């Protein structure tokens, strides 16, 4: 188990707290495995407190239809916003919680490895939260003009380095090792005195990969992997500049709520 902050406090919208309490109680009643993530997990692991505007519930892909069906049978409205990664459960036209089962770019799905014994008590319910390794995985690709979660990654490493499963982190980021390397370099820059919190073997492994890659010829297929970070910020690359798309998202993708 990781070290969590004693009695973490949260600041949900006052009119939403009753809904959050009810949602977590029903989720626990369902018996379907789930994790609370986002700000709740960041606060529990780092002590950083900030207003909470939503409720991020993580589950395995095979469990998200069960969660939606459970709430739908109890009068809630459900919305599969994007079958690749996210659905929603609505109480009314204003209050909802997200059901997230994969990363929005399709690179990583929630799996059994994301579950641990880490728990917090929030809104009167003891619930599992994403462990530090999974929390990092959930944030490494969030990089666009409106949101960047690199500071969260840095703070989790700083406070929970001993609880991170570094081998698992590398295994799950193996195809995207450069993204992992960029975050670790960012951490080293932010905290020069704390560099040894990242295992030496991991930095050596990533450095060796980079050294080998430098001497390789450029790939023959011209793609833009920037859309794994932000589909909207790299539209010109695939629409005008001839780069192949690796995301498969529409160039004008929207996420308007279903009425």
PDB file of C-alpha atoms in Angstrom:
ATOM      1  CA  UNK A   1       0.000   0.000   0.000  1.00  0.00           C
ATOM      2  CA  UNK A   2       1.070   3.556  -0.684  1.00  0.00           C
ATOM      3  CA  UNK A   3       1.345   6.292   1.912  1.00  0.00           C
ATOM      4  CA  UNK A   4      -1.696   8.516   1.596  1.00  0.00           C
ATOM      5  CA  UNK A   5      -2.338  11.855   3.253  1.00  0.00           C
ATOM      6  CA  UNK A   6      -4.195  11.475   6.554  1.00  0.00           C
ATOM      7  CA  UNK A   7      -7.784  12.674   6.215  1.00  0.00           C
ATOM      8  CA  UNK A   8      -7.525  14.283   2.768  1.00  0.00           C
ATOM      9  CA  UNK A   9     -10.144  16.972   2.238  1.00  0.00           C
ATOM     10  CA  UNK A  10     -11.931  17.816  -0.982  1.00  0.00           C
ATOM     11  CA  UNK A  11     -13.859  20.776  -2.283  1.00  0.00           C
ATOM     12  CA  UNK A  12     -16.672  19.557  -4.523  1.00  0.00           C
ATOM     13  CA  UNK A  13     -19.340  21.937  -5.842  1.00  0.00           C
ATOM     14  CA  UNK A  14     -21.735  22.294  -2.869  1.00  0.00           C
ATOM     15  CA  UNK A  15     -24.758  21.326  -4.935  1.00  0.00           C
ATOM     16  CA  UNK A  16     -23.049  18.161  -6.178  1.00  0.00           C
ATOM     17  CA  UNK A  17     -21.880  16.618  -2.911  1.00  0.00           C
ATOM     18  CA  UNK A  18     -25.124  14.764  -2.207  1.00  0.00           C
ATOM     19  CA  UNK A  19     -25.018  13.299  -5.707  1.00  0.00           C
ATOM     20  CA  UNK A  20     -21.393  12.188  -5.251  1.00  0.00           C
ATOM     21  CA  UNK A  21     -22.258  10.555  -1.925  1.00  0.00           C
ATOM     22  CA  UNK A  22     -25.163   8.707  -3.508  1.00  0.00           C
ATOM     23  CA  UNK A  23     -23.102   7.654  -6.542  1.00  0.00           C
ATOM     24  CA  UNK A  24     -20.260   6.178  -4.499  1.00  0.00           C
ATOM     25  CA  UNK A  25     -22.698   4.374  -2.217  1.00  0.00           C
ATOM     26  CA  UNK A  26     -24.443   2.804  -5.213  1.00  0.00           C
ATOM     27  CA  UNK A  27     -21.148   1.919  -6.878  1.00  0.00           C
ATOM     28  CA  UNK A  28     -20.092   0.031  -3.781  1.00  0.00           C
ATOM     29  CA  UNK A  29     -23.499  -1.643  -3.574  1.00  0.00           C
ATOM     30  CA  UNK A  30     -23.143  -2.847  -7.174  1.00  0.00           C
ATOM     31  CA  UNK A  31     -20.101  -4.993  -6.317  1.00  0.00           C
ATOM     32  CA  UNK A  32     -18.503  -4.016  -9.637  1.00  0.00           C
ATOM     33  CA  UNK A  33     -14.779  -3.193  -9.228  1.00  0.00           C
ATOM     34  CA  UNK A  34     -14.041   0.506  -9.685  1.00  0.00           C
ATOM     35  CA  UNK A  35     -11.435   3.100  -8.787  1.00  0.00           C
ATOM     36  CA  UNK A  36     -11.732   6.753  -7.882  1.00  0.00           C
ATOM     37  CA  UNK A  37      -9.113   8.794  -9.701  1.00  0.00           C
ATOM     38  CA  UNK A  38      -8.335  12.342 -10.792  1.00  0.00           C
ATOM     39  CA  UNK A  39      -8.088  15.043  -8.139  1.00  0.00           C
ATOM     40  CA  UNK A  40      -9.114  12.628  -5.382  1.00  0.00           C
ATOM     41  CA  UNK A  41      -6.120  10.370  -6.008  1.00  0.00           C
ATOM     42  CA  UNK A  42      -3.700  13.262  -6.546  1.00  0.00           C
ATOM     43  CA  UNK A  43      -4.767  14.846  -3.247  1.00  0.00           C
ATOM     44  CA  UNK A  44      -4.531  11.544  -1.381  1.00  0.00           C
ATOM     45  CA  UNK A  45      -0.974  10.895  -2.585  1.00  0.00           C
ATOM     46  CA  UNK A  46       0.476  14.414  -2.547  1.00  0.00           C
ATOM     47  CA  UNK A  47      -1.597  16.495  -0.140  1.00  0.00           C
ATOM     48  CA  UNK A  48      -2.191  19.105  -2.848  1.00  0.00           C
ATOM     49  CA  UNK A  49      -5.737  20.366  -2.444  1.00  0.00           C
ATOM     50  CA  UNK A  50      -7.733  21.973  -5.204  1.00  0.00           C
ATOM     51  CA  UNK A  51     -11.409  22.347  -6.054  1.00  0.00           C
ATOM     52  CA  UNK A  52     -13.026  19.193  -7.410  1.00  0.00           C
ATOM     53  CA  UNK A  53     -15.385  19.822 -10.283  1.00  0.00           C
ATOM     54  CA  UNK A  54     -16.221  16.231 -11.198  1.00  0.00           C
ATOM     55  CA  UNK A  55     -16.012  12.580 -10.238  1.00  0.00           C
ATOM     56  CA  UNK A  56     -13.731  10.300 -12.292  1.00  0.00           C
ATOM     57  CA  UNK A  57     -14.630   6.637 -11.880  1.00  0.00           C
ATOM     58  CA  UNK A  58     -12.227   4.183 -13.536  1.00  0.00           C
ATOM     59  CA  UNK A  59     -13.100   0.580 -14.375  1.00  0.00           C
ATOM     60  CA  UNK A  60     -12.050  -2.190 -16.736  1.00  0.00           C
ATOM     61  CA  UNK A  61     -13.538  -2.042 -20.257  1.00  0.00           C
ATOM     62  CA  UNK A  62     -15.638  -5.128 -19.646  1.00  0.00           C
ATOM     63  CA  UNK A  63     -17.178  -3.582 -16.539  1.00  0.00           C
ATOM     64  CA  UNK A  64     -18.301  -0.226 -17.854  1.00  0.00           C
ATOM     65  CA  UNK A  65     -21.509  -1.607 -19.456  1.00  0.00           C
ATOM     66  CA  UNK A  66     -22.347  -3.264 -16.128  1.00  0.00           C
ATOM     67  CA  UNK A  67     -21.947   0.010 -14.252  1.00  0.00           C
ATOM     68  CA  UNK A  68     -24.138   1.844 -16.751  1.00  0.00           C
ATOM     69  CA  UNK A  69     -26.788  -0.894 -16.673  1.00  0.00           C
ATOM     70  CA  UNK A  70     -26.782  -0.881 -12.859  1.00  0.00           C
ATOM     71  CA  UNK A  71     -27.463   2.854 -12.691  1.00  0.00           C
ATOM     72  CA  UNK A  72     -29.860   2.838 -15.621  1.00  0.00           C
ATOM     73  CA  UNK A  73     -32.004   0.258 -13.811  1.00  0.00           C
ATOM     74  CA  UNK A  74     -32.253   2.748 -10.931  1.00  0.00           C
ATOM     75  CA  UNK A  75     -33.556   5.618 -13.001  1.00  0.00           C
ATOM     76  CA  UNK A  76     -30.306   7.323 -13.982  1.00  0.00           C
ATOM     77  CA  UNK A  77     -29.635   8.401 -17.556  1.00  0.00           C
ATOM     78  CA  UNK A  78     -26.523   6.959 -19.161  1.00  0.00           C
ATOM     79  CA  UNK A  79     -24.512   8.219 -22.089  1.00  0.00           C
ATOM     80  CA  UNK A  80     -21.739   6.391 -23.940  1.00  0.00           C
ATOM     81  CA  UNK A  81     -19.836   9.469 -25.007  1.00  0.00           C
ATOM     82  CA  UNK A  82     -17.067   7.594 -26.787  1.00  0.00           C
ATOM     83  CA  UNK A  83     -16.954   3.802 -26.794  1.00  0.00           C
ATOM     84  CA  UNK A  84     -13.197   3.960 -27.057  1.00  0.00           C
ATOM     85  CA  UNK A  85     -12.770   5.295 -23.526  1.00  0.00           C
ATOM     86  CA  UNK A  86     -15.564   7.152 -21.691  1.00  0.00           C
ATOM     87  CA  UNK A  87     -19.214   7.028 -20.645  1.00  0.00           C
ATOM     88  CA  UNK A  88     -21.300   9.079 -18.236  1.00  0.00           C
ATOM     89  CA  UNK A  89     -23.984   8.528 -15.629  1.00  0.00           C
ATOM     90  CA  UNK A  90     -26.412  11.440 -15.240  1.00  0.00           C
ATOM     91  CA  UNK A  91     -28.613  12.242 -12.244  1.00  0.00           C
ATOM     92  CA  UNK A  92     -30.171  15.215 -14.005  1.00  0.00           C
ATOM     93  CA  UNK A  93     -29.167  17.759 -16.640  1.00  0.00           C
ATOM     94  CA  UNK A  94     -26.392  19.120 -14.404  1.00  0.00           C
ATOM     95  CA  UNK A  95     -24.971  16.343 -12.248  1.00  0.00           C
ATOM     96  CA  UNK A  96     -23.039  13.400 -13.665  1.00  0.00           C
ATOM     97  CA  UNK A  97     -19.924  11.312 -13.154  1.00  0.00           C
ATOM     98  CA  UNK A  98     -17.510   9.965 -15.755  1.00  0.00           C
ATOM     99  CA  UNK A  99     -16.946   6.251 -16.246  1.00  0.00           C
ATOM    100  CA  UNK A 100     -13.468   5.928 -17.781  1.00  0.00           C
ATOM    101  CA  UNK A 101     -12.112   2.592 -18.985  1.00  0.00           C
ATOM    102  CA  UNK A 102      -9.180   3.578 -21.217  1.00  0.00           C
ATOM    103  CA  UNK A 103      -7.069   6.562 -22.129  1.00  0.00           C
ATOM    104  CA  UNK A 104      -8.713   8.900 -24.639  1.00  0.00           C
ATOM    105  CA  UNK A 105      -6.087   8.189 -27.296  1.00  0.00           C
ATOM    106  CA  UNK A 106      -6.606   4.427 -27.100  1.00  0.00           C
ATOM    107  CA  UNK A 107      -3.055   3.646 -25.993  1.00  0.00           C
ATOM    108  CA  UNK A 108      -3.768   2.075 -22.602  1.00  0.00           C
ATOM    109  CA  UNK A 109      -6.849   0.413 -21.120  1.00  0.00           C
ATOM    110  CA  UNK A 110      -7.645   0.035 -17.439  1.00  0.00           C
ATOM    111  CA  UNK A 111      -6.672  -3.484 -16.348  1.00  0.00           C
ATOM    112  CA  UNK A 112      -6.357  -5.617 -13.226  1.00  0.00           C
ATOM    113  CA  UNK A 113      -2.873  -4.158 -12.715  1.00  0.00           C
ATOM    114  CA  UNK A 114      -4.495  -0.785 -11.971  1.00  0.00           C
ATOM    115  CA  UNK A 115      -6.129  -2.121  -8.812  1.00  0.00           C
ATOM    116  CA  UNK A 116      -4.352  -2.174  -5.464  1.00  0.00           C
ATOM    117  CA  UNK A 117      -5.166  -1.931  -1.765  1.00  0.00           C
ATOM    118  CA  UNK A 118      -4.946   1.875  -1.684  1.00  0.00           C
ATOM    119  CA  UNK A 119      -8.147   3.387  -0.311  1.00  0.00           C
ATOM    120  CA  UNK A 120      -9.480   6.683   0.978  1.00  0.00           C
ATOM    121  CA  UNK A 121     -12.666   7.608   2.784  1.00  0.00           C
ATOM    122  CA  UNK A 122     -14.568  10.211   0.818  1.00  0.00           C
ATOM    123  CA  UNK A 123     -18.154  11.357   1.212  1.00  0.00           C
ATOM    124  CA  UNK A 124     -18.651   8.716   3.871  1.00  0.00           C
ATOM    125  CA  UNK A 125     -17.491   5.792   1.710  1.00  0.00           C
ATOM    126  CA  UNK A 126     -14.201   3.900   1.762  1.00  0.00           C
ATOM    127  CA  UNK A 127     -13.222   3.460  -1.882  1.00  0.00           C
ATOM    128  CA  UNK A 128     -10.209   2.255  -3.817  1.00  0.00           C
ATOM    129  CA  UNK A 129      -8.154   4.835  -5.689  1.00  0.00           C
ATOM    130  CA  UNK A 130      -5.801   4.482  -8.621  1.00  0.00           C
ATOM    131  CA  UNK A 131      -2.374   3.509  -7.257  1.00  0.00           C
ATOM    132  CA  UNK A 132       0.556   5.804  -8.112  1.00  0.00           C
ATOM    133  CA  UNK A 133       1.704   3.754 -11.128  1.00  0.00           C
ATOM    134  CA  UNK A 134      -1.748   3.775 -12.720  1.00  0.00           C
ATOM    135  CA  UNK A 135      -2.266   7.427 -11.833  1.00  0.00           C
ATOM    136  CA  UNK A 136       0.874   8.317 -13.789  1.00  0.00           C
ATOM    137  CA  UNK A 137      -0.297   6.205 -16.736  1.00  0.00           C
ATOM    138  CA  UNK A 138      -3.597   8.069 -16.744  1.00  0.00           C
ATOM    139  CA  UNK A 139      -1.844  11.432 -17.066  1.00  0.00           C
ATOM    140  CA  UNK A 140       1.248  11.062 -19.267  1.00  0.00           C
ATOM    141  CA  UNK A 141      -0.604  11.731 -22.528  1.00  0.00           C
ATOM    142  CA  UNK A 142      -2.637  14.714 -21.301  1.00  0.00           C
ATOM    143  CA  UNK A 143      -0.776  17.496 -23.082  1.00  0.00           C
ATOM    144  CA  UNK A 144      -2.672  20.072 -25.098  1.00  0.00           C
ATOM    145  CA  UNK A 145      -3.160  23.817 -25.188  1.00  0.00           C
ATOM    146  CA  UNK A 146      -5.811  23.769 -22.466  1.00  0.00           C
ATOM    147  CA  UNK A 147      -4.508  21.098 -20.115  1.00  0.00           C
ATOM    148  CA  UNK A 148      -1.166  19.618 -19.175  1.00  0.00           C
ATOM    149  CA  UNK A 149      -0.859  17.085 -16.358  1.00  0.00           C
ATOM    150  CA  UNK A 150       2.932  17.029 -16.166  1.00  0.00           C
ATOM    151  CA  UNK A 151       2.923  18.753 -12.776  1.00  0.00           C
ATOM    152  CA  UNK A 152       0.676  16.010 -11.391  1.00  0.00           C
ATOM    153  CA  UNK A 153       3.100  13.384 -12.710  1.00  0.00           C
ATOM    154  CA  UNK A 154       6.003  15.207 -11.081  1.00  0.00           C
ATOM    155  CA  UNK A 155       4.239  15.509  -7.747  1.00  0.00           C
ATOM    156  CA  UNK A 156       3.247  11.836  -7.685  1.00  0.00           C
ATOM    157  CA  UNK A 157       6.840  10.818  -8.416  1.00  0.00           C
ATOM    158  CA  UNK A 158       8.130  13.180  -5.745  1.00  0.00           C
ATOM    159  CA  UNK A 159       5.781  11.921  -3.033  1.00  0.00           C
ATOM    160  CA  UNK A 160       5.267   8.282  -4.030  1.00  0.00           C
ATOM    161  CA  UNK A 161       8.480   7.142  -5.746  1.00  0.00           C
ATOM    162  CA  UNK A 162       8.856   4.151  -3.420  1.00  0.00           C
ATOM    163  CA  UNK A 163       5.305   2.984  -4.188  1.00  0.00           C
ATOM    164  CA  UNK A 164       5.635   3.210  -7.988  1.00  0.00           C
ATOM    165  CA  UNK A 165       6.099  -0.076  -9.822  1.00  0.00           C
ATOM    166  CA  UNK A 166       8.744   1.223 -12.206  1.00  0.00           C
ATOM    167  CA  UNK A 167       9.081  -2.035 -14.123  1.00  0.00           C
ATOM    168  CA  UNK A 168       5.339  -2.179 -14.738  1.00  0.00           C
ATOM    169  CA  UNK A 169       5.343   1.484 -15.733  1.00  0.00           C
ATOM    170  CA  UNK A 170       8.043   0.840 -18.329  1.00  0.00           C
ATOM    171  CA  UNK A 171       6.319  -2.311 -19.585  1.00  0.00           C
ATOM    172  CA  UNK A 172       3.042  -0.491 -20.148  1.00  0.00           C
ATOM    173  CA  UNK A 173       4.807   2.469 -21.771  1.00  0.00           C
ATOM    174  CA  UNK A 174       7.167   0.310 -23.817  1.00  0.00           C
ATOM    175  CA  UNK A 175       5.814   1.456 -27.192  1.00  0.00           C
ATOM    176  CA  UNK A 176       5.764   5.043 -25.915  1.00  0.00           C
ATOM    177  CA  UNK A 177       9.042   5.034 -23.994  1.00  0.00           C
ATOM    178  CA  UNK A 178       9.980   8.465 -25.347  1.00  0.00           C
ATOM    179  CA  UNK A 179       6.905   9.933 -23.628  1.00  0.00           C
ATOM    180  CA  UNK A 180       7.959   8.327 -20.359  1.00  0.00           C
ATOM    181  CA  UNK A 181      11.519   9.588 -20.835  1.00  0.00           C
ATOM    182  CA  UNK A 182      10.281  13.129 -21.437  1.00  0.00           C
ATOM    183  CA  UNK A 183       8.335  13.096 -18.171  1.00  0.00           C
ATOM    184  CA  UNK A 184      11.289  11.737 -16.230  1.00  0.00           C
ATOM    185  CA  UNK A 185      13.569  14.407 -17.696  1.00  0.00           C
ATOM    186  CA  UNK A 186      10.965  16.972 -16.746  1.00  0.00           C
ATOM    187  CA  UNK A 187      11.029  15.618 -13.192  1.00  0.00           C
ATOM    188  CA  UNK A 188      14.831  15.797 -13.054  1.00  0.00           C
ATOM    189  CA  UNK A 189      14.689  19.401 -14.229  1.00  0.00           C
ATOM    190  CA  UNK A 190      12.000  20.379 -11.725  1.00  0.00           C
ATOM    191  CA  UNK A 191      13.723  18.675  -8.771  1.00  0.00           C
ATOM    192  CA  UNK A 192      17.515  18.532  -9.261  1.00  0.00           C
ATOM    193  CA  UNK A 193      18.085  17.352  -5.694  1.00  0.00           C
ATOM    194  CA  UNK A 194      15.543  14.537  -5.999  1.00  0.00           C
ATOM    195  CA  UNK A 195      16.820  12.856  -9.169  1.00  0.00           C
ATOM    196  CA  UNK A 196      17.558   9.605  -7.365  1.00  0.00           C
ATOM    197  CA  UNK A 197      13.848   9.078  -6.746  1.00  0.00           C
ATOM    198  CA  UNK A 198      13.740   7.662 -10.275  1.00  0.00           C
ATOM    199  CA  UNK A 199      15.720   4.388 -10.372  1.00  0.00           C
ATOM    200  CA  UNK A 200      19.112   4.642 -12.024  1.00  0.00           C
ATOM    201  CA  UNK A 201      18.483   1.483 -14.052  1.00  0.00           C
ATOM    202  CA  UNK A 202      15.420   3.069 -15.644  1.00  0.00           C
ATOM    203  CA  UNK A 203      17.249   6.224 -16.732  1.00  0.00           C
ATOM    204  CA  UNK A 204      20.091   4.095 -18.096  1.00  0.00           C
ATOM    205  CA  UNK A 205      17.639   1.916 -20.026  1.00  0.00           C
ATOM    206  CA  UNK A 206      15.899   4.910 -21.590  1.00  0.00           C
ATOM    207  CA  UNK A 207      19.212   6.603 -22.357  1.00  0.00           C
ATOM    208  CA  UNK A 208      20.467   3.456 -24.093  1.00  0.00           C
ATOM    209  CA  UNK A 209      17.324   3.326 -26.201  1.00  0.00           C
ATOM    210  CA  UNK A 210      17.766   6.957 -27.229  1.00  0.00           C
ATOM    211  CA  UNK A 211      21.428   6.408 -28.077  1.00  0.00           C
ATOM    212  CA  UNK A 212      20.531   3.445 -30.282  1.00  0.00           C
ATOM    213  CA  UNK A 213      17.685   5.352 -31.941  1.00  0.00           C
ATOM    214  CA  UNK A 214      19.881   8.331 -32.872  1.00  0.00           C
ATOM    215  CA  UNK A 215      21.913   6.151 -35.229  1.00  0.00           C
ATOM    216  CA  UNK A 216      18.891   4.662 -36.984  1.00  0.00           C
ATOM    217  CA  UNK A 217      17.470   5.940 -40.278  1.00  0.00           C
ATOM    218  CA  UNK A 218      14.209   7.890 -40.119  1.00  0.00           C
ATOM    219  CA  UNK A 219      11.020   5.809 -40.372  1.00  0.00           C
ATOM    220  CA  UNK A 220       9.644   5.438 -43.897  1.00  0.00           C
ATOM    221  CA  UNK A 221       5.999   6.010 -42.915  1.00  0.00           C
ATOM    222  CA  UNK A 222       5.369   9.696 -42.241  1.00  0.00           C
ATOM    223  CA  UNK A 223       3.051   9.894 -39.218  1.00  0.00           C
ATOM    224  CA  UNK A 224       2.241  12.500 -36.580  1.00  0.00           C
ATOM    225  CA  UNK A 225       2.055  10.981 -33.125  1.00  0.00           C
ATOM    226  CA  UNK A 226       1.353  14.404 -31.684  1.00  0.00           C
ATOM    227  CA  UNK A 227      -2.337  13.586 -31.949  1.00  0.00           C
ATOM    228  CA  UNK A 228      -1.839  11.059 -29.148  1.00  0.00           C
ATOM    229  CA  UNK A 229      -1.386  14.146 -26.977  1.00  0.00           C
ATOM    230  CA  UNK A 230      -3.938  16.466 -28.550  1.00  0.00           C
ATOM    231  CA  UNK A 231      -6.066  15.675 -31.609  1.00  0.00           C
ATOM    232  CA  UNK A 232      -7.141  19.311 -31.956  1.00  0.00           C
ATOM    233  CA  UNK A 233      -3.657  20.817 -31.716  1.00  0.00           C
ATOM    234  CA  UNK A 234      -2.295  18.638 -34.516  1.00  0.00           C
ATOM    235  CA  UNK A 235      -5.126  18.924 -37.048  1.00  0.00           C
ATOM    236  CA  UNK A 236      -3.015  20.771 -39.611  1.00  0.00           C
ATOM    237  CA  UNK A 237      -0.460  17.985 -39.567  1.00  0.00           C
ATOM    238  CA  UNK A 238      -2.907  15.410 -40.928  1.00  0.00           C
ATOM    239  CA  UNK A 239      -5.311  17.717 -42.783  1.00  0.00           C
ATOM    240  CA  UNK A 240      -2.765  19.874 -44.612  1.00  0.00           C
ATOM    241  CA  UNK A 241       0.803  18.689 -44.199  1.00  0.00           C
ATOM    242  CA  UNK A 242       0.497  15.074 -45.290  1.00  0.00           C
ATOM    243  CA  UNK A 243       1.245  13.260 -42.030  1.00  0.00           C
ATOM    244  CA  UNK A 244      -0.525   9.986 -41.317  1.00  0.00           C
ATOM    245  CA  UNK A 245      -2.908   9.924 -38.372  1.00  0.00           C
ATOM    246  CA  UNK A 246      -2.327   7.382 -35.594  1.00  0.00           C
ATOM    247  CA  UNK A 247      -5.367   8.277 -33.511  1.00  0.00           C
ATOM    248  CA  UNK A 248      -8.323   7.786 -35.816  1.00  0.00           C
ATOM    249  CA  UNK A 249     -10.251  10.693 -34.332  1.00  0.00           C
ATOM    250  CA  UNK A 250     -12.321  13.036 -36.450  1.00  0.00           C
ATOM    251  CA  UNK A 251     -10.729  16.319 -37.385  1.00  0.00           C
ATOM    252  CA  UNK A 252     -13.728  18.188 -35.975  1.00  0.00           C
ATOM    253  CA  UNK A 253     -14.394  15.867 -33.052  1.00  0.00           C
ATOM    254  CA  UNK A 254     -16.797  17.189 -30.451  1.00  0.00           C
ATOM    255  CA  UNK A 255     -18.014  15.932 -27.097  1.00  0.00           C
ATOM    256  CA  UNK A 256     -21.359  17.649 -26.714  1.00  0.00           C
ATOM    257  CA  UNK A 257     -23.701  16.073 -24.144  1.00  0.00           C
ATOM    258  CA  UNK A 258     -26.564  14.004 -25.475  1.00  0.00           C
ATOM    259  CA  UNK A 259     -29.857  15.803 -24.727  1.00  0.00           C
TER     260      UNK A 259
END
